[in-house]
Amino acid sequence: MSRLPKGGLIDRSRSIPFSFDGATLTGHPGDTLASALLANDVRLVGRSFKYHRPRGILSAGSEEPNALVELGEGAARLPNTRATTQELFAGLVATSQNRWPSLKRDILAVNDLMAPFFGAGFYYKTFMWPKRFWESVYEPIIRRAAGLGRLSGLPDPDHYDKGFLHCDLLVIGAGPAGLMAALAAGRAGARVILADEAAQMGGRLLAERLELGGSAGHEWAAGVAAELASLPNVRLMPRTAVTGAYDHGAFGALERVADHLAAARGAPRQIFWRIQSRRAILAGGAIERPIAFANNDRPGIMLAGAVRRYINQYGAAPGARVAVFANSDEGARSVVDLQAAGVEVTALIDARPDAKAPDGVPHFAGALVTNTRGRLGLKSVTIRTASGGVETIAADCLAMSGGWNPNVHLTCHQNARPVWRDDIAAFVAPDGAVPGLVAAGAAAGAFSTHAALQTGLDAAKAALTDLGLKSGKTPLPKAEDAPCDLTPLWHVAGKGRAWLDFQNDVTVKDVKQAHAENFIPVEHLKRYTTLGMATDQGKLSNIAGLAIMAELTGRSIPEVGTTTYRPPYVPVQIAALGAHGEGQGFAPHRQTPSDALSRERGASWLEAGLWHRAAWYPQTGESFWRQSCEREVGWVRNAVGICDVTTLGKIDIQGPDAAAFLDFVYTNTMSTLKPNRVRYGLMLREDGTVMDDGTCARLGAAHFVITTTTAAAGPVMAHLEFVAQVLCPRLDVQMVSVTEQWAQFAIAGPKSRELLNGLLDAQVDNDSFPYMGCGPVSLGGVAARLFRISFSGEHAYELAVPARYGDSLARLLVARADALGGGLYGMEALNVLRIEKGHITHAEIDGRYSAFDISMPRMVAAGKDCIGKAMAARPGMVEPARPQLVGLKPAGVVKHLKAGAIMVEVDGAPVREQIKGHVTSACFSPTLGHPIALAYVAGGVARIGDTIRAVDLLGGVDTLCEIVALPFYDPEGGRLRG
Amino acid sequence: MRYSAFQILKQGLTGNKGWTPVWRNPTPKAEYDVIIIGGGGHGLATAYYLAKNHGLSNIAVLERGYLGGGNVGRNTTIVRANYHLNGNSEFYSHSLKLWEGLEQELNYNAMMSQRGVINLCHSDGQFDFYAERGNRIRAQGDDAELLDREGVKKHAPFLNFSNERFPIRGGLLQRRGGTARHDAVAWGFARGADMRGVDLIQNCEVTGIDITAGRVTGVQTTRGAIRAKRVGMAVAGRSSQVGQMAGLRLPIESHVLQAFVTEGLKPIIPGVITFGVGHFYISQSDKGGLVFGGDIDGYNSYAARGNMPIMEHVMEAGMAMMPALGKARVLRGWGGIVDMTMDGSPIIDKTPVEGLFFNGGWNYGGFKATPASGWCFAHLIATGNHSEHATKLLMNRFATGHVLDEERTGAQPNKH
Amino acid sequence: MHLNCPLCGPRDLREFSYLGAARLMARPDADDQAAMVDYVHYRDNPAGENAELWQHDYGCRAWLHVLRNTVTHEVLSVALARDKALEAEQ
Amino acid sequence: MDKITLTARDAFTGMGLPHAAGTASLHADTPPSLVAIAPFAGQESAVSAELKKLGGGALPAAGHSAPGKAMALWWSGHGQWLALGAELGTLQAALAGKAAVVDQSDGWGGFSITGSVARDVMGRLCPLDTHPGTMPTGHVARSQFAHMMAVIYVLEDGFQVLVMRSFLKTAIEDTKRAIDTLAAEAPIRGR
Ligand SMILES: Cc1cc2nc3c(=O)[nH]c(=O)nc-3n(C[C@H](O)[C@H](O)[C@H](O)COP(=O)(O)OP(=O)(O)OC[C@H]3O[C@@H](n4cnc5c(N)ncnc54)[C@H](O)[C@@H]3O)c2cc1C
Ligand SMILES: NC(=O)c1ccc[n+]([C@@H]2O[C@H](COP(=O)([O-])OP(=O)(O)OC[C@H]3O[C@@H](n4cnc5c(N)ncnc54)[C@H](O)[C@@H]3O)[C@@H](O)[C@H]2O)c1
Ligand SMILES: Cc1cc2nc3c(=O)[nH]c(=O)nc-3n(C[C@H](O)[C@H](O)[C@H](O)COP(=O)(O)O)c2cc1C
Ligand SMILES: [Zn+2]
């Protein structure tokens, strides 16, 4: 066991079981999966992407490229989970991935032998012959080999949530810098959010044996966290990674609420927060970088800072005999910590020739690691000493440190590039690149603990000043202030493959090949070799890659430049970003007033403009929707039908200039409409195309109510507001949407008046309510509105009552209609009725057709301007060859007519050049006893009586049709007026 | 150097030391017969076809950044020929045919993968619209199938078929559609052009267009002035800026379109799936990442990065359509600047300046056009006449009213 | 992204919808066909400061005149479009 | 003609209100009457004067409300206000020619979210900063709530939210979910 006898911030009093690849192991609360695996002597945890090389744990953070496992089973299986950040819980089940049949014996490890042929971009140069083999042979093989973990293919069974937070100051990272900043701002009374992706606040203070103000670093951190927790104006957010820096102070953040628990018990596993901040401080620390040398990817080779974290925070030794390789004092620091923990250190290999030796360890100044041995786990390292000698050092773990890269990620999310600093041989955050965001601590290149505290405090003070708050006194605790003493070392020259990007298997050789092939710009280097495109997004590999390209091209590292930093900072589950999109959650439902009644009547549903509308109402004995639909059509044509039309947009328009306003937005004239009358109206977009149609009712001299189609209600309202506020600000007009205020029902059919008069408090007749009349009525004492309008072509009304009475009215109407031999009808019947009558819907006015095309040129009134009029007069909009709306009925053998069929001349061919139009709407007309359709036909109005074909190539139906005038039904309109 | 399995073997056995530059780094000459502004997919393809189809050789492509760094290098790689309107249909149809032979043509594996594109629909109205589109595609000579719900279920069983917010009514499937490896397309055309003598000049931003007496004479660049007899613009999202250098005002707005990729996963998604109601589309790259996107953010932008609301909308749509996506992690999101025209269709045309040609307005869909765009633009530049495949993609269509409004949403790009 | 609505204060992008360039306020004379073609279809599309129209559609429903940098997304000013339109008339 | 009666249907029928979990509760709270007032050009002070005569206050500024004896007035958008508790006919008579006066009593459904975590519930559904420093009691905001248009009024101990009637089912489902979620989180967060 590699669990150290003492130390660490784990709870040794409790043991928790977990499993890895089927083996049951135990760990302690406070462990991550990675620390628990190390404590159980598990070294081999994964396989690399391309060569399937055996891999171990490299880091102790979210940048981990190797230790990715599948977590959980069945639908809950989560691929690519970083063992280094997954907290241990009882019953955790982890499985290694991207290997077959087992982690130890992985068949695809042969790829490693083929490596000479699998260099950078090899796939662009082959697999081209024979042509058809790509989809059938090569690609399936490549696809199966590629990829890391497996999705279950089943719906994600867990809960996720999203939320909004607001603060004066967002502090990202709770190491010494972030804690200090949050403390200063919290004490000053600012609304502070302190977020850290780790479970515990403290950052490196948890991983190092440092003292702050005389107490252990982690104790100081715990003390500050406790004070912050007590302040009502501070929100502490552990387990929360800030993922992206967006415009104007907006940040995305992922809180892992229950990922550390065996069961979430109704809580979301994760919450994706949108944080709106006035100021922000990035105190995200730094990420240690590996050194590239031959076979630097063996299990057991680990970042030195991670080794210290495993020892100091988790009491887990990554090895029994550890060698250390570094280019700074991080090496000596690691040796001291290892020794303090009682771990044998077999050598300190320090690349700096002048490095001072610590006590009690074989020391090699000016030496380099040139190779390593051990297939499934490190056995030894080979070094070249300062004098050129070669030595082999036994070690099952190598702690390596190539220096630290400030965690600049978030500061570069708005296209800025980081700035190079020679003194620390690293890129630091650029100033002002994200307005309102500044970096502090190691993220700003302030590498000592004192400097972290100081820069954190300074950043907080500056933010407080910006926020108009006074900073109080917040003294700095005393802390180490060691200078950064580092000699840059990116790779060790020599034979063998030296890894840069561990997961994507990009080696120094690949960079050299990219250079040879002239993929020299960094972005080409990245794309050609895939360097930095793995799950760590180059956090560990990019800078070394650039450094090597710099060497090859004789340029400096900043001249080579970095690739683009993009959100998210750490990968985020789609389930969290898209929380509540699943199931019914993607968009709100809208219910009509007759919803309950329709449910009782067994309606079949369809959706329009988020509304759920009844499509038809099946009755016993009906097995097919058309049977129900035709029965409902018959009711309307012969008796009376009731249909909920509440969904149509209704806009109340009032004001001295209301009529003038309507004249401008409608193609036709509304100012001449008499009170208590309704007129059909057409609106164009400014490009001359029909936007919507509806009715306009004049309720008073300066009072109108217009209707829109269901789907266009929102857009038309916005359009009218635009015209009123922006184009015609002088017009004195006001509008209010009353769609929801009024429940409205169509009462259609020859018995509609009979039905109505059985309900209204005062009778109506052809004089009080002629066709296209409207006015107030009362029923049961409730003030209502009655419109004599008809979409069906029958004598019909629409009756509106305040929505609370909608359900009651619907029931009443239906009961009366039932008694008169009619009843409820749905959208399908409505559609048949309107096609028979030649009325258009958005199937016809689909956004491409003009008033001319829908055969309503006279709807565009002369002598006044209106929206869209000028553009509708462009030559291309009026030429005779444009499609025009006509009716079709089968000529000869009665065949199916299908919407979407294309129109072709009788002797023509169904090829693009000969298409004359298409069918927009089609149905079987129960009234006429044969199929009918509406269609656009080039120059159609002049061709009434011609025959033409409607060809549905998809369904293989070719129907000879006669072009007929619209409407099909009651062309004289006698039934309307009846 | 000709690429082949044999070449890989040979190089592999000799330590991979013999690979040669995929293209040269020439210094700009003082004068070219043709200058193409923009080293994106279209610019590079244009140069390639100018050399290949029209025998021109004194050509330069000027690129402000690195070759293929624009939208060609950041798109969701969907290739299809399922357009509606005369003008677009024949153009994209031609393009798909060129895609089908591209690897052999370029001796570069662009990984054109014809695993099908399916557009899901959710209402009878949409179904009818797709029927019309399908019929028109078939009339053009391309493939299309209209699947009902059961058919979709067979094709993509992991979609949400129970408790769906927008029940799947059917889908329009084009089996010849698919994806291609975006970078390889740019690199393949670049390499092909370079091999035919075209000078590919990177880090060379055009800052001015020289015009004398209504005729183009050359360009000003960050690497000095270069004379040219003819100049073609293929700068996508930057069309308005470069156009302005020649006094052109364009029917174009530049918008940001975001896209996303997940961590690598074992194969799960066949071909391309689009979810119309949610403006969502997804495919899986050969590397295993799920590549997906949605609508443009909806405001003018040259920032090539977007904001959270659209990103979240895309993710929610993904969850609505494919709840199994929940366990996939988004690895990276990015943005590209797309050149949105007022009718959503592109422009390949002459300009009022003699010798200056315009190619742009590709909206969010110009990757699939890459080969045909290069083909037709080269034809126009070389001959002065429109190629038979692109006779209607004209600049003046907004004045004449012959607009090509595929999406039927009118002159407001963020509604397309 | 945030816009500071003159009526509602600073609000999240998701409450707004975008129409296009603010020149859409200046509708030309309907008889001038060429000007109308330009008005409906042609845009300056600057890389830099852009005057544009937004609606606070989930908020107060006011149309807004916004001056915004299209390269940095910085918002320089937000005003009621109605006020701007009235100003322009003078 | 026989005598008929229309009965009003409660907009929240079948939605399981009130609902409570943890320290938050949700109950139906539609104002007794709701009338939109949109003054015509230059009529705002005249409208205010009339409203005062009727026992209301002056039209409040954007974001504000004005309590009154006979009615409360809420600002509700660009050039629009809502009168709560006033009689439609009276308003129409008093404001004729001065403002569009439109009944909205059935157009919007209201509910209240109260309790010590009411603000957290809002934070799951609405992008507003509801901190009392920005939104004190009596404040009114138009905003987005669960992807819907909403009018939000700040109560002493929570929020009153109005959404359009047809959306109520989804609004209530989403709000309940947020309340339940917060309650389930409480033990994890040590509350
Ligand atoms: C996120 C996203 C997803 C997309 N998805 C798809 C899809 O699935 N299918 C599809 O068909 N299309 C898609 N597209 C659209 C497609 O990518 C583009 O339409 C197409 O790539 C544009 O043509 P291009 O390749 O020539 O453009 P680009 O690659 O953008 O080339 C233009 C080049 O011009 C250069 N340039 C600009 N100004 C100058 C100057 N002054 N001097 C010199 N050079 C200059 C630029 O640097 C750039 O390299 C998508 C676009 C984006 C952004
Ligand atoms: N000797 C050296 O060369 C050297 C180099 C670097 C750091 N250090 C030490 O590290 C410490 C630096 O202090 P510090 O406060 O700057 O950093 P830190 O590393 O102590 O803390 C940074 C914290 O930020 C968190 N974090 C990073 N990105 C995040 C994100 N996007 N969202 C949420 N949380 C995020 C991390 O989880 C971590 O806890 C000092 O103690 C210093 O001595 C030393
Ligand atoms: C089809 C496709 C697949 C991609 N796959 C990956 C990937 O696996 N890993 C990665 O880091 N980025 C991937 N990217 C994103 C690129 O890294 C990069 O973000 C994108 O090309 C835009 O460039 P930029 O971010 O440099 O501006 C992919 C991009 C595309 C278009
Ligand atoms: Zn507002």
GROMACS .gro file of C-alpha atoms and ligand atoms in nm, chain B residues 37-43 62-66 69-78 204-206 234-238 242 245 257-259 281 334-339 362-369, ligand 1:
model
  103
 1015ILE     CA    1  -0.781   3.806  -5.193
 1016GLY     CA    2  -0.847   3.553  -4.921
 1017GLY     CA    3  -0.680   3.219  -4.860
 1018GLY     CA    4  -0.992   3.043  -4.739
 1019GLY     CA    5  -1.154   2.748  -4.905
 1020HIS     CA    6  -1.303   2.951  -5.185
 1021GLY     CA    7  -0.995   3.158  -5.260
 1040LEU     CA    8  -0.313   3.681  -5.054
 1041GLU     CA    9  -0.411   3.579  -4.705
 1042ARG     CA   10  -0.407   3.812  -4.407
 1043GLY     CA   11  -0.346   3.533  -4.155
 1044TYR     CA   12  -0.264   3.170  -4.213
 1047GLY     CA   13  -0.771   3.008  -4.086
 1048GLY     CA   14  -1.107   3.163  -4.169
 1049ASN     CA   15  -1.441   2.992  -4.184
 1050VAL     CA   16  -1.311   2.700  -4.384
 1051GLY     CA   17  -1.109   2.608  -4.078
 1052ARG     CA   18  -1.388   2.643  -3.827
 1053ASN     CA   19  -1.708   2.514  -3.977
 1054THR     CA   20  -1.922   2.214  -3.893
 1055THR     CA   21  -1.827   2.061  -4.227
 1056ILE     CA   22  -2.172   1.968  -4.352
 1182CYS     CA   23  -0.042   3.950  -4.627
 1183GLU     CA   24  -0.346   4.161  -4.558
 1184VAL     CA   25  -0.496   4.359  -4.841
 1212ALA     CA   26  -1.310   3.572  -5.162
 1213VAL     CA   27  -1.292   3.704  -4.809
 1214ALA     CA   28  -1.619   3.571  -4.663
 1215GLY     CA   29  -1.685   3.750  -4.330
 1216ARG     CA   30  -1.465   4.043  -4.435
 1220VAL     CA   31  -1.258   4.467  -4.856
 1223MET     CA   32  -1.173   4.947  -5.048
 1235LEU     CA   33  -2.175   3.180  -3.572
 1236GLN     CA   34  -2.065   2.951  -3.292
 1237ALA     CA   35  -1.980   2.584  -3.310
 1259TYR     CA   36  -2.716   2.011  -3.622
 1312TRP     CA   37  -1.556   2.892  -3.108
 1313GLY     CA   38  -1.699   3.144  -3.347
 1314GLY     CA   39  -1.657   3.240  -3.707
 1315ILE     CA   40  -1.756   3.556  -3.888
 1316VAL     CA   41  -2.012   3.468  -4.147
 1317ASP     CA   42  -2.110   3.688  -4.439
 1340TRP     CA   43  -2.188   3.247  -4.810
 1341ASN     CA   44  -2.383   3.282  -4.490
 1342TYR     CA   45  -2.345   2.979  -4.265
 1343GLY     CA   46  -2.337   2.739  -4.556
 1344GLY     CA   47  -2.044   2.799  -4.788
 1345PHE     CA   48  -1.823   2.508  -4.693
 1346LYS     CA   49  -2.024   2.272  -4.909
 1347ALA     CA   50  -1.987   2.522  -5.190
 1676LIG     C1   51  -1.914   2.790  -3.706
 1676LIG     C2   52  -1.940   2.775  -3.852
 1676LIG     C3   53  -2.004   2.662  -3.899
 1676LIG     C4   54  -2.029   2.646  -4.034
 1676LIG     N1   55  -2.083   2.530  -4.077
 1676LIG     C5   56  -2.096   2.506  -4.209
 1676LIG     C6   57  -2.141   2.381  -4.256
 1676LIG     O1   58  -2.168   2.290  -4.177
 1676LIG     N2   59  -2.155   2.362  -4.389
 1676LIG     C7   60  -2.126   2.461  -4.477
 1676LIG     O2   61  -2.142   2.438  -4.595
 1676LIG     N3   62  -2.080   2.580  -4.436
 1676LIG     C8   63  -2.064   2.605  -4.305
 1676LIG     N4   64  -2.016   2.726  -4.261
 1676LIG     C9   65  -1.987   2.832  -4.358
 1676LIG    C10   66  -1.854   2.814  -4.430
 1676LIG     O3   67  -1.754   2.785  -4.339
 1676LIG    C11   68  -1.820   2.942  -4.505
 1676LIG     O4   69  -1.930   2.985  -4.578
 1676LIG    C12   70  -1.705   2.926  -4.600
 1676LIG     O5   71  -1.597   2.865  -4.538
 1676LIG    C13   72  -1.667   3.062  -4.652
 1676LIG     O6   73  -1.575   3.058  -4.758
 1676LIG     P1   74  -1.417   3.056  -4.737
 1676LIG     O7   75  -1.377   2.921  -4.700
 1676LIG     O8   76  -1.353   3.110  -4.857
 1676LIG     O9   77  -1.401   3.159  -4.618
 1676LIG     P2   78  -1.281   3.182  -4.520
 1676LIG    O10   79  -1.216   3.058  -4.484
 1676LIG    O11   80  -1.333   3.268  -4.412
 1676LIG    O12   81  -1.181   3.264  -4.613
 1676LIG    C14   82  -1.173   3.401  -4.621
 1676LIG    C15   83  -1.030   3.437  -4.602
 1676LIG    O13   84  -1.009   3.572  -4.638
 1676LIG    C16   85  -0.910   3.625  -4.556
 1676LIG     N5   86  -0.915   3.770  -4.560
 1676LIG    C17   87  -1.012   3.850  -4.510
 1676LIG     N6   88  -0.981   3.978  -4.531
 1676LIG    C18   89  -0.862   3.980  -4.596
 1676LIG    C19   90  -0.778   4.083  -4.643
 1676LIG     N7   91  -0.811   4.211  -4.628
 1676LIG     N8   92  -0.663   4.049  -4.703
 1676LIG    C20   93  -0.629   3.919  -4.719
 1676LIG     N9   94  -0.704   3.818  -4.674
 1676LIG    C21   95  -0.820   3.849  -4.615
 1676LIG    C22   96  -0.946   3.566  -4.421
 1676LIG    O14   97  -0.838   3.571  -4.333
 1676LIG    C23   98  -0.986   3.425  -4.458
 1676LIG    O15   99  -0.882   3.334  -4.448
 1676LIG    C24  100  -1.992   2.748  -4.125
 1676LIG    C25  101  -1.930   2.863  -4.078
 1676LIG    C26  102  -1.902   2.877  -3.944
 1676LIG    C27  103  -1.835   3.000  -3.895
   0.00000   0.00000   0.00000
